[in-house]
Tab-separated table of C-alpha atoms in Angstrom:
chain	number	residue	atom	x	y	z
A	1	MET	CA	-8.736	-6.004	4.592
A	2	GLU	CA	-6.422	-2.522	4.456
A	3	ILE	CA	-2.925	-1.984	3.718
A	4	GLY	CA	-1.644	1.596	4.572
A	5	VAL	CA	1.394	3.278	2.605
A	6	VAL	CA	3.269	5.232	5.091
A	7	GLY	CA	6.442	7.456	5.485
A	8	LYS	CA	7.716	10.879	5.871
A	9	PRO	CA	7.182	13.462	3.299
A	10	ASN	CA	8.981	13.442	-0.335
A	11	VAL	CA	10.186	9.797	-0.243
A	12	GLY	CA	8.057	8.662	-2.964
A	13	LYS	CA	4.874	7.584	-1.230
A	14	SER	CA	2.362	9.083	-2.928
A	15	THR	CA	3.947	7.761	-6.111
A	16	PHE	CA	4.115	4.454	-4.857
A	17	PHE	CA	0.425	4.514	-3.958
A	18	SER	CA	-0.728	5.668	-7.639
A	19	ALA	CA	1.779	3.074	-9.206
A	20	ALA	CA	-0.082	0.571	-7.242
A	21	THR	CA	-4.039	1.462	-7.793
A	22	LEU	CA	-3.576	3.918	-10.603
A	23	VAL	CA	-5.354	6.597	-8.471
A	24	ASP	CA	-4.289	9.955	-9.813
A	25	VAL	CA	-3.145	11.869	-6.553
A	26	GLN	CA	-1.114	14.691	-6.022
A	27	ILE	CA	2.526	14.191	-6.421
A	28	ALA	CA	5.030	17.087	-5.456
A	29	ASN	CA	8.144	17.704	-3.753
A	30	TYR	CA	7.148	19.373	-0.542
A	31	PRO	CA	5.920	18.444	2.578
A	32	PHE	CA	2.075	17.437	3.354
A	33	THR	CA	1.372	17.023	-0.172
A	34	THR	CA	-1.110	14.298	1.234
A	35	ILE	CA	-3.486	15.738	3.659
A	36	ASP	CA	-6.483	13.861	3.228
A	37	ALA	CA	-5.881	9.969	2.718
A	38	ASN	CA	-5.979	8.517	-0.599
A	39	VAL	CA	-8.140	5.373	-1.217
A	40	GLY	CA	-7.930	3.026	-3.654
A	41	VAL	CA	-7.858	-0.831	-4.554
A	42	THR	CA	-4.401	-2.455	-5.618
A	43	TYR	CA	-3.562	-6.325	-6.512
A	44	ALA	CA	-2.037	-9.193	-4.901
A	45	VAL	CA	-0.829	-11.377	-7.817
A	46	ALA	CA	-0.499	-15.168	-7.598
A	47	GLU	CA	-0.454	-18.054	-9.868
A	48	HIS	CA	-3.640	-19.208	-10.684
A	49	PRO	CA	-4.944	-22.876	-10.337
A	50	CYS	CA	-5.818	-22.796	-14.355
A	51	LYS	CA	-2.466	-22.474	-15.114
A	52	GLU	CA	-1.648	-25.744	-13.662
A	53	LEU	CA	-5.013	-27.486	-14.296
A	54	GLY	CA	-5.536	-25.870	-18.125
A	55	CYS	CA	-8.928	-24.583	-17.626
A	56	LYS	CA	-10.212	-21.425	-18.292
A	57	PRO	CA	-11.812	-19.269	-15.275
A	58	ASN	CA	-14.849	-16.791	-14.983
A	59	PRO	CA	-13.253	-14.628	-12.496
A	60	GLN	CA	-16.186	-12.352	-10.317
A	61	ASN	CA	-14.303	-11.092	-7.521
A	62	TYR	CA	-10.792	-11.058	-9.000
A	63	GLU	CA	-9.066	-10.508	-12.375
A	64	TYR	CA	-7.171	-12.995	-14.601
A	65	LYS	CA	-4.199	-12.357	-16.843
A	66	ASP	CA	-1.555	-14.595	-18.406
A	67	GLY	CA	-2.158	-17.599	-15.721
A	68	LEU	CA	-2.220	-14.873	-13.222
A	69	ALA	CA	-4.921	-14.114	-10.396
A	70	LEU	CA	-5.243	-10.265	-9.730
A	71	ILE	CA	-6.727	-10.119	-6.155
A	72	PRO	CA	-8.043	-6.778	-4.976
A	73	ILE	CA	-6.575	-5.299	-2.019
A	74	LYS	CA	-7.686	-1.999	-0.552
A	75	MET	CA	-5.198	0.380	-0.191
A	76	ILE	CA	-4.803	3.770	1.948
A	77	ASP	CA	-2.182	6.467	1.135
A	78	VAL	CA	-1.931	8.612	4.370
A	79	ALA	CA	-0.435	11.898	5.463
A	80	GLY	CA	3.442	12.117	5.628
A	81	LEU	CA	4.805	11.556	8.885
A	82	VAL	CA	7.376	13.744	10.872
A	83	PRO	CA	8.937	13.149	14.467
A	84	GLY	CA	6.725	14.101	17.097
A	85	ALA	CA	3.529	12.911	15.067
A	86	HIS	CA	2.352	11.260	18.298
A	87	GLU	CA	2.377	14.482	20.161
A	88	GLY	CA	0.026	15.958	17.389
A	89	ARG	CA	3.135	17.738	15.358
A	90	GLY	CA	2.837	17.939	11.639
A	91	LEU	CA	-0.195	16.153	10.400
A	92	GLY	CA	0.432	13.622	12.978
A	93	ASN	CA	-3.120	13.070	14.700
A	94	LYS	CA	-4.579	12.790	10.849
A	95	PHE	CA	-1.682	10.302	9.969
A	96	LEU	CA	-2.307	8.126	12.677
A	97	ASP	CA	-6.260	8.024	12.769
A	98	ASP	CA	-5.748	7.282	8.910
A	99	LEU	CA	-3.956	3.787	9.591
A	100	ARG	CA	-6.061	2.833	12.582
A	101	MET	CA	-7.483	-0.342	10.734
A	102	ALA	CA	-4.712	-1.067	8.438
A	103	SER	CA	-3.750	-4.781	8.689
A	104	ALA	CA	-0.124	-4.061	7.469
A	105	LEU	CA	2.036	-1.045	6.666
A	106	ILE	CA	4.196	-0.397	3.728
A	107	HIS	CA	6.891	1.886	4.958
A	108	VAL	CA	8.323	3.645	1.986
A	109	VAL	CA	11.879	4.957	2.705
A	110	ASP	CA	14.201	7.026	0.612
A	111	VAL	CA	17.183	4.361	0.185
A	112	THR	CA	19.085	7.307	-1.354
A	113	GLY	CA	19.160	9.360	1.972
A	114	LYS	CA	18.383	12.361	0.064
A	115	THR	CA	15.586	13.608	2.273
A	116	ASP	CA	15.940	14.736	6.117
A	117	ALA	CA	13.521	13.554	8.985
A	118	GLU	CA	11.308	16.395	8.143
A	119	GLY	CA	11.070	15.219	4.275
A	120	GLN	CA	13.414	18.321	3.156
A	121	PRO	CA	16.283	17.947	0.536
A	122	THR	CA	19.557	17.114	2.145
A	123	ASP	CA	23.036	15.871	0.941
A	124	TYR	CA	22.624	12.690	3.443
A	125	HIS	CA	20.192	11.210	6.001
A	126	ASP	CA	20.644	7.736	7.217
A	127	PRO	CA	17.604	6.107	6.067
A	128	VAL	CA	17.830	3.550	9.056
A	129	GLU	CA	16.836	6.395	11.308
A	130	ASP	CA	13.397	6.554	9.296
A	131	ILE	CA	12.773	2.991	10.352
A	132	GLU	CA	13.391	3.711	13.977
A	133	PHE	CA	11.446	6.855	14.118
A	134	LEU	CA	8.080	5.145	12.332
A	135	GLU	CA	8.228	2.546	15.216
A	136	LYS	CA	8.638	5.180	17.866
A	137	GLU	CA	5.647	7.059	16.893
A	138	ILE	CA	3.327	3.989	16.326
A	139	ASP	CA	4.490	2.882	19.591
A	140	TYR	CA	4.163	6.104	21.548
A	141	TRP	CA	0.675	6.671	19.766
A	142	ILE	CA	-0.612	3.212	21.054
A	143	TYR	CA	1.251	3.838	24.646
A	144	GLY	CA	-0.643	7.045	24.992
A	145	ILE	CA	-3.904	5.553	24.707
A	146	LEU	CA	-3.222	2.845	27.351
A	147	ARG	CA	-1.297	4.810	29.629
A	148	LYS	CA	-3.607	7.338	29.973
A	149	ASN	CA	-5.836	5.360	32.530
A	150	TRP	CA	-3.812	2.398	32.982
A	151	GLU	CA	-3.796	2.195	36.837
A	152	LYS	CA	-7.443	2.091	36.968
A	153	PHE	CA	-7.663	0.149	33.992
A	154	ALA	CA	-5.683	-2.442	35.305
A	155	LYS	CA	-7.175	-2.363	38.952
A	156	ARG	CA	-10.473	-2.936	37.175
A	157	ILE	CA	-9.394	-6.072	35.431
A	158	LYS	CA	-7.925	-7.470	38.445
A	159	LEU	CA	-11.059	-6.886	40.684
A	160	GLN	CA	-13.439	-7.950	38.048
A	161	HIS	CA	-11.538	-10.973	37.022
A	162	LEU	CA	-11.691	-10.118	33.514
A	163	LYS	CA	-9.561	-11.582	30.765
A	164	LEU	CA	-6.737	-9.561	30.326
A	165	ALA	CA	-5.970	-9.749	26.540
A	166	GLN	CA	-9.960	-9.469	26.005
A	167	ALA	CA	-10.075	-6.188	28.038
A	168	ILE	CA	-6.840	-4.813	26.401
A	169	ALA	CA	-8.448	-5.716	23.109
A	170	ASP	CA	-11.802	-3.797	23.962
A	171	GLN	CA	-9.798	-0.623	25.120
A	172	LEU	CA	-7.861	-0.841	21.638
A	173	THR	CA	-11.007	-2.022	19.282
A	174	GLY	CA	-10.487	1.503	17.542
A	175	ILE	CA	-7.441	0.703	15.994
A	176	GLY	CA	-8.432	-2.810	15.347
A	177	VAL	CA	-6.422	-4.818	17.882
A	178	SER	CA	-8.242	-8.234	18.383
A	179	GLU	CA	-7.928	-10.429	21.345
A	180	GLU	CA	-5.632	-12.669	19.576
A	181	ASP	CA	-3.211	-9.986	19.048
A	182	ALA	CA	-3.301	-8.658	22.690
A	183	PHE	CA	-2.744	-12.352	23.593
A	184	GLU	CA	0.154	-13.099	21.199
A	185	ALA	CA	2.084	-9.960	22.582
A	186	ILE	CA	1.732	-11.177	26.034
A	187	HIS	CA	2.562	-14.344	25.449
A	188	ARG	CA	5.697	-13.760	23.450
A	189	LEU	CA	7.042	-11.373	26.552
A	190	GLY	CA	5.957	-13.568	29.169
A	191	LEU	CA	4.404	-10.866	31.120
A	192	ASP	CA	2.189	-11.502	34.259
A	193	ASN	CA	-1.368	-11.965	33.832
A	194	ASP	CA	-2.106	-9.446	36.675
A	195	PRO	CA	-1.566	-5.950	34.922
A	196	THR	CA	-1.266	-4.375	38.179
A	197	LYS	CA	2.109	-5.666	38.473
A	198	TRP	CA	3.248	-4.211	34.971
A	199	SER	CA	5.732	-1.534	35.052
A	200	ASP	CA	6.049	1.193	32.637
A	201	LYS	CA	8.702	-0.340	31.071
A	202	ASP	CA	6.625	-3.825	30.973
A	203	LEU	CA	3.921	-1.886	29.234
A	204	LEU	CA	6.096	0.003	26.367
A	205	ALA	CA	7.440	-3.529	25.732
A	206	PHE	CA	4.005	-4.821	25.415
A	207	VAL	CA	3.150	-1.888	22.944
A	208	ARG	CA	5.941	-2.312	20.734
A	209	GLU	CA	5.185	-6.242	20.619
A	210	LEU	CA	1.793	-5.528	19.793
A	211	ARG	CA	2.514	-3.239	17.131
A	212	LYS	CA	4.638	-6.058	15.313
A	213	VAL	CA	1.437	-8.139	15.711
A	214	ASN	CA	-1.155	-5.861	14.832
A	215	LYS	CA	0.922	-3.421	12.618
A	216	PRO	CA	3.449	-5.575	10.726
A	217	ILE	CA	5.198	-3.564	8.475
A	218	ILE	CA	7.529	-4.130	5.329
A	219	ILE	CA	9.966	-1.694	3.946
A	220	ALA	CA	10.092	-0.304	0.437
A	221	ALA	CA	13.535	1.103	-0.375
A	222	ASN	CA	12.333	3.557	-2.861
A	223	LYS	CA	14.387	5.389	-5.390
A	224	ALA	CA	16.742	2.371	-5.564
A	225	ASP	CA	17.530	3.204	-9.215
A	226	ALA	CA	19.367	6.475	-8.021
A	227	ALA	CA	20.970	4.484	-5.191
A	228	THR	CA	24.430	2.864	-5.112
A	229	ASP	CA	24.626	-0.937	-4.365
A	230	GLU	CA	26.210	-0.053	-1.064
A	231	HIS	CA	23.520	2.061	0.397
A	232	ILE	CA	20.811	-0.560	-0.741
A	233	GLU	CA	22.425	-3.533	0.994
A	234	ARG	CA	23.021	-1.613	4.222
A	235	LEU	CA	19.482	-0.728	4.350
A	236	ILE	CA	18.633	-4.520	3.443
A	237	LYS	CA	20.903	-5.497	6.237
A	238	GLU	CA	20.063	-2.895	9.052
A	239	GLY	CA	16.132	-3.584	8.338
A	240	GLU	CA	16.719	-7.470	8.445
A	241	LYS	CA	18.399	-7.488	11.949
A	242	ARG	CA	15.393	-5.606	13.030
A	243	GLY	CA	13.013	-8.379	11.587
A	244	TYR	CA	11.697	-6.508	8.323
A	245	ILE	CA	11.421	-7.423	4.902
A	246	VAL	CA	13.284	-4.704	2.737
A	247	VAL	CA	12.489	-4.671	-1.076
A	248	PRO	CA	14.446	-2.202	-3.520
A	249	THR	CA	11.999	-0.309	-5.163
A	250	SER	CA	11.180	2.224	-7.779
A	251	ALA	CA	7.754	3.766	-7.591
A	252	ALA	CA	8.237	6.126	-10.534
A	253	ALA	CA	9.459	3.278	-12.670
A	254	GLU	CA	6.285	1.284	-11.974
A	255	LEU	CA	3.726	4.369	-12.408
A	256	THR	CA	5.609	5.351	-15.993
A	257	LEU	CA	5.014	1.547	-17.258
A	258	ARG	CA	1.573	0.963	-15.777
A	259	LYS	CA	0.315	3.986	-17.163
A	260	ALA	CA	1.857	3.327	-20.479
A	261	ALA	CA	0.087	-0.068	-20.108
A	262	LYS	CA	-3.067	1.481	-19.725
A	263	ALA	CA	-2.509	3.890	-22.377
A	264	GLY	CA	-2.107	0.705	-24.679
A	265	PHE	CA	1.643	1.513	-25.477
A	266	ILE	CA	3.168	-1.605	-24.175
A	267	ASP	CA	1.886	-4.965	-22.676
A	268	TYR	CA	3.303	-5.050	-19.087
A	269	VAL	CA	2.248	-7.561	-16.122
A	270	PRO	CA	2.853	-5.599	-12.694
A	271	GLY	CA	6.095	-7.288	-11.031
A	272	SER	CA	7.455	-8.446	-14.531
A	273	SER	CA	11.282	-8.209	-15.575
A	274	ASP	CA	10.185	-6.972	-18.892
A	275	PHE	CA	7.541	-5.329	-21.147
A	276	LYS	CA	6.443	-5.676	-24.813
A	277	ILE	CA	5.991	-2.556	-27.154
A	278	LEU	CA	2.876	-2.720	-29.019
A	279	LYS	CA	2.588	0.427	-30.848
A	280	PRO	CA	4.723	3.558	-31.831
A	281	MET	CA	5.702	6.254	-29.596
A	282	SER	CA	7.614	9.520	-29.189
A	283	ALA	CA	11.352	9.413	-29.101
A	284	LYS	CA	11.244	10.664	-25.637
A	285	GLN	CA	8.625	8.347	-24.399
A	286	GLU	CA	10.685	5.054	-25.869
A	287	LYS	CA	13.895	6.618	-24.147
A	288	ALA	CA	12.098	6.721	-20.847
A	289	LEU	CA	10.987	3.232	-21.379
A	290	GLN	CA	14.512	1.905	-22.242
A	291	LEU	CA	16.078	3.642	-19.349
A	292	ILE	CA	13.553	1.859	-17.077
A	293	LYS	CA	14.618	-1.320	-18.430
A	294	GLU	CA	18.154	-0.787	-18.233
A	295	LYS	CA	18.416	1.095	-14.761
A	296	VAL	CA	15.470	-0.636	-13.134
A	297	LEU	CA	14.288	-3.940	-14.878
A	298	ASP	CA	17.659	-5.432	-15.472
A	299	ARG	CA	19.351	-4.326	-12.478
A	300	PHE	CA	16.622	-5.259	-9.757
A	301	GLY	CA	14.808	-8.026	-12.052
A	302	SER	CA	11.372	-5.640	-11.409
A	303	THR	CA	10.588	-2.247	-10.057
A	304	GLY	CA	9.853	-3.849	-6.850
A	305	VAL	CA	6.460	-2.510	-6.294
A	306	GLN	CA	4.421	-5.616	-7.003
A	307	GLU	CA	6.848	-7.618	-4.971
A	308	VAL	CA	6.361	-5.308	-1.960
A	309	ILE	CA	2.408	-5.790	-2.033
A	310	ASN	CA	2.632	-9.550	-2.656
A	311	ARG	CA	5.267	-10.235	0.135
A	312	ALA	CA	2.982	-7.821	2.528
A	313	VAL	CA	-0.083	-10.271	1.709
A	314	PHE	CA	1.334	-13.348	1.533
A	315	GLU	CA	4.246	-13.393	3.496
A	316	LEU	CA	3.947	-10.789	6.125
A	317	LEU	CA	0.168	-11.477	6.829
A	318	GLN	CA	0.535	-14.879	5.819
A	319	LEU	CA	-2.679	-15.118	3.982
A	320	VAL	CA	-3.666	-17.714	1.430
A	321	PRO	CA	-5.778	-17.583	-1.487
A	322	VAL	CA	-8.483	-20.508	-1.666
A	323	TYR	CA	-11.255	-21.066	-4.390
A	324	PRO	CA	-14.585	-22.303	-3.168
A	325	VAL	CA	-16.476	-24.319	-5.692
A	326	GLU	CA	-19.806	-26.143	-5.897
A	327	ASP	CA	-18.621	-28.818	-8.461
A	328	GLU	CA	-15.282	-30.454	-7.489
A	329	HIS	CA	-15.290	-32.170	-10.981
A	330	LYS	CA	-16.008	-29.122	-13.145
A	331	LEU	CA	-14.468	-26.808	-11.010
A	332	THR	CA	-17.760	-24.243	-10.906
A	333	ASP	CA	-20.224	-22.577	-9.020
A	334	GLN	CA	-24.159	-23.030	-9.273
A	335	PHE	CA	-23.889	-21.181	-12.625
A	336	GLY	CA	-21.344	-22.746	-14.239
A	337	ASN	CA	-18.869	-20.380	-13.603
A	338	VAL	CA	-15.448	-21.869	-13.629
A	339	LEU	CA	-13.252	-21.012	-10.065
A	340	PRO	CA	-15.250	-17.821	-9.936
A	341	HIS	CA	-14.368	-16.808	-6.703
A	342	VAL	CA	-11.224	-16.186	-4.465
A	343	HIS	CA	-10.865	-15.697	-0.870
A	344	LEU	CA	-7.807	-14.667	1.142
A	345	LEU	CA	-7.556	-16.647	4.477
A	346	PRO	CA	-5.056	-16.368	7.368
A	347	LYS	CA	-2.278	-19.469	7.123
A	348	GLY	CA	-3.985	-22.202	9.400
A	349	SER	CA	-7.647	-21.795	8.409
A	350	THR	CA	-9.772	-24.539	7.975
A	351	PRO	CA	-12.643	-25.440	5.700
A	352	ARG	CA	-15.102	-24.147	8.240
A	353	ASP	CA	-13.394	-20.805	7.887
A	354	LEU	CA	-13.898	-20.811	4.538
A	355	ALA	CA	-17.432	-21.848	4.599
A	356	TYR	CA	-18.148	-18.867	7.208
A	357	LYS	CA	-16.070	-16.548	4.643
A	358	VAL	CA	-18.615	-17.522	1.899
A	359	HIS	CA	-21.651	-17.167	4.009
A	360	THR	CA	-22.581	-17.196	7.546
A	361	ASP	CA	-25.522	-19.674	7.270
A	362	LEU	CA	-22.885	-22.015	5.553
A	363	GLY	CA	-20.519	-21.966	8.409
A	364	LYS	CA	-23.121	-22.936	10.842
A	365	THR	CA	-24.433	-26.023	8.745
A	366	PHE	CA	-21.054	-26.998	7.695
A	367	LEU	CA	-20.494	-30.824	7.621
A	368	TYR	CA	-17.584	-31.531	5.832
A	369	ALA	CA	-15.475	-30.377	2.453
A	370	VAL	CA	-14.032	-31.801	-0.700
A	371	ASN	CA	-10.325	-31.100	-1.805
A	372	ALA	CA	-10.947	-30.724	-5.482
A	373	ARG	CA	-7.729	-31.217	-6.589
A	374	THR	CA	-7.249	-34.763	-4.699
A	375	HIS	CA	-11.248	-35.474	-4.655
A	376	ARG	CA	-10.784	-36.293	-0.929
A	377	ARG	CA	-13.230	-35.529	1.639
A	378	VAL	CA	-11.569	-33.521	4.520
A	379	GLY	CA	-12.755	-32.216	7.809
A	380	GLU	CA	-12.818	-29.115	9.382
A	381	ASP	CA	-9.402	-29.569	11.074
A	382	TYR	CA	-7.859	-29.721	7.585
A	383	GLU	CA	-5.601	-26.702	6.902
A	384	LEU	CA	-6.052	-24.965	3.913
A	385	GLY	CA	-3.100	-24.478	1.550
A	386	PHE	CA	-2.097	-22.125	-0.930
A	387	ASN	CA	-4.616	-22.250	-4.123
A	388	ASP	CA	-6.521	-25.018	-2.510
A	389	ILE	CA	-9.869	-25.456	-4.567
A	390	ILE	CA	-12.718	-26.570	-1.866
A	391	LYS	CA	-16.232	-27.475	-2.128
A	392	ILE	CA	-18.285	-27.225	0.971
A	393	VAL	CA	-20.793	-29.784	2.172
A	394	ALA	CA	-23.481	-28.238	4.630
A	395	THR	CA	-27.079	-29.686	5.919
A	396	ALA	CA	-29.982	-28.478	4.747
A	397	ARG	CA	-31.629	-25.800	6.965
């Protein structure tokens, strides 16, 4: 799974990426600082089952801190986007290529309105327009791919009696569209199963719905510490009208806190509302941290960066963390490690889906599963829940 960090130049996009991953990137106040995509690892953070069960885990594919599971997620910081990107303007083609396989997008918006549509400093630019222009660029990018040979493509589907959703998915496989994505978009709009009956308006409506399904977006209302309550509330209200989650964010504050924690000056868990000073620092450093405490943490409850990541993973993509074990009583694998692995699966997944995630052979030979919390046997129709601990039972091969 990959999450893309997107937005126009100079909104703090690369700062957000750096804060989330601690990957050093070039951060400057001019357009197109990011030319080649930066790739790093961030973490979705969830309460660990051991906090409830009183155990001590031996994590192998995630990290554990203070009762929390830090689950790694691939993150990509793509080139800044400007209007006309779908036509190749600016670094448009590069931008769109870089987000092809993203499961979700974090759209970093300057909530202060101090950067214009091109990413240049200005007195005031309506940040709501940035939401609309990102939608438009992605929509017309996908539309351009489909529209190119649409008439011939639609006739072939009809004449050869192809499955419409599958044919569209095959056409858009390069941007990560699945048959399920295409089917969902068609179903939501009630479009005719005969694509030769689709008008240009139908095709564009389909593309817009497909973008919502395949490239869901969450808004990071960045530079919130420099914005008025009115500006923040307006962006939240307008974003929610369009179906978006909007989170007030200060990427610069998060980056400072994470760097201070990495250097050993403070104890800070991403997403926290406070930090603890561990060793002496300069008066300048101490003052900077105090300002973050007063203007960001006390005002918003956190810097917002971790909240954006968590909500993208658990709310937007509706993924649930599940822990497979071999011994449902000791909660261990075959080597005696306690809850060593966690897997993120889509809501609605079953134990068989988990078995396939662990190993293809385990999925093929699946018999049933055991819920380690209840010690009850569950079938393959059981819906996995958040933080479930599951033993898979399979036939011998």
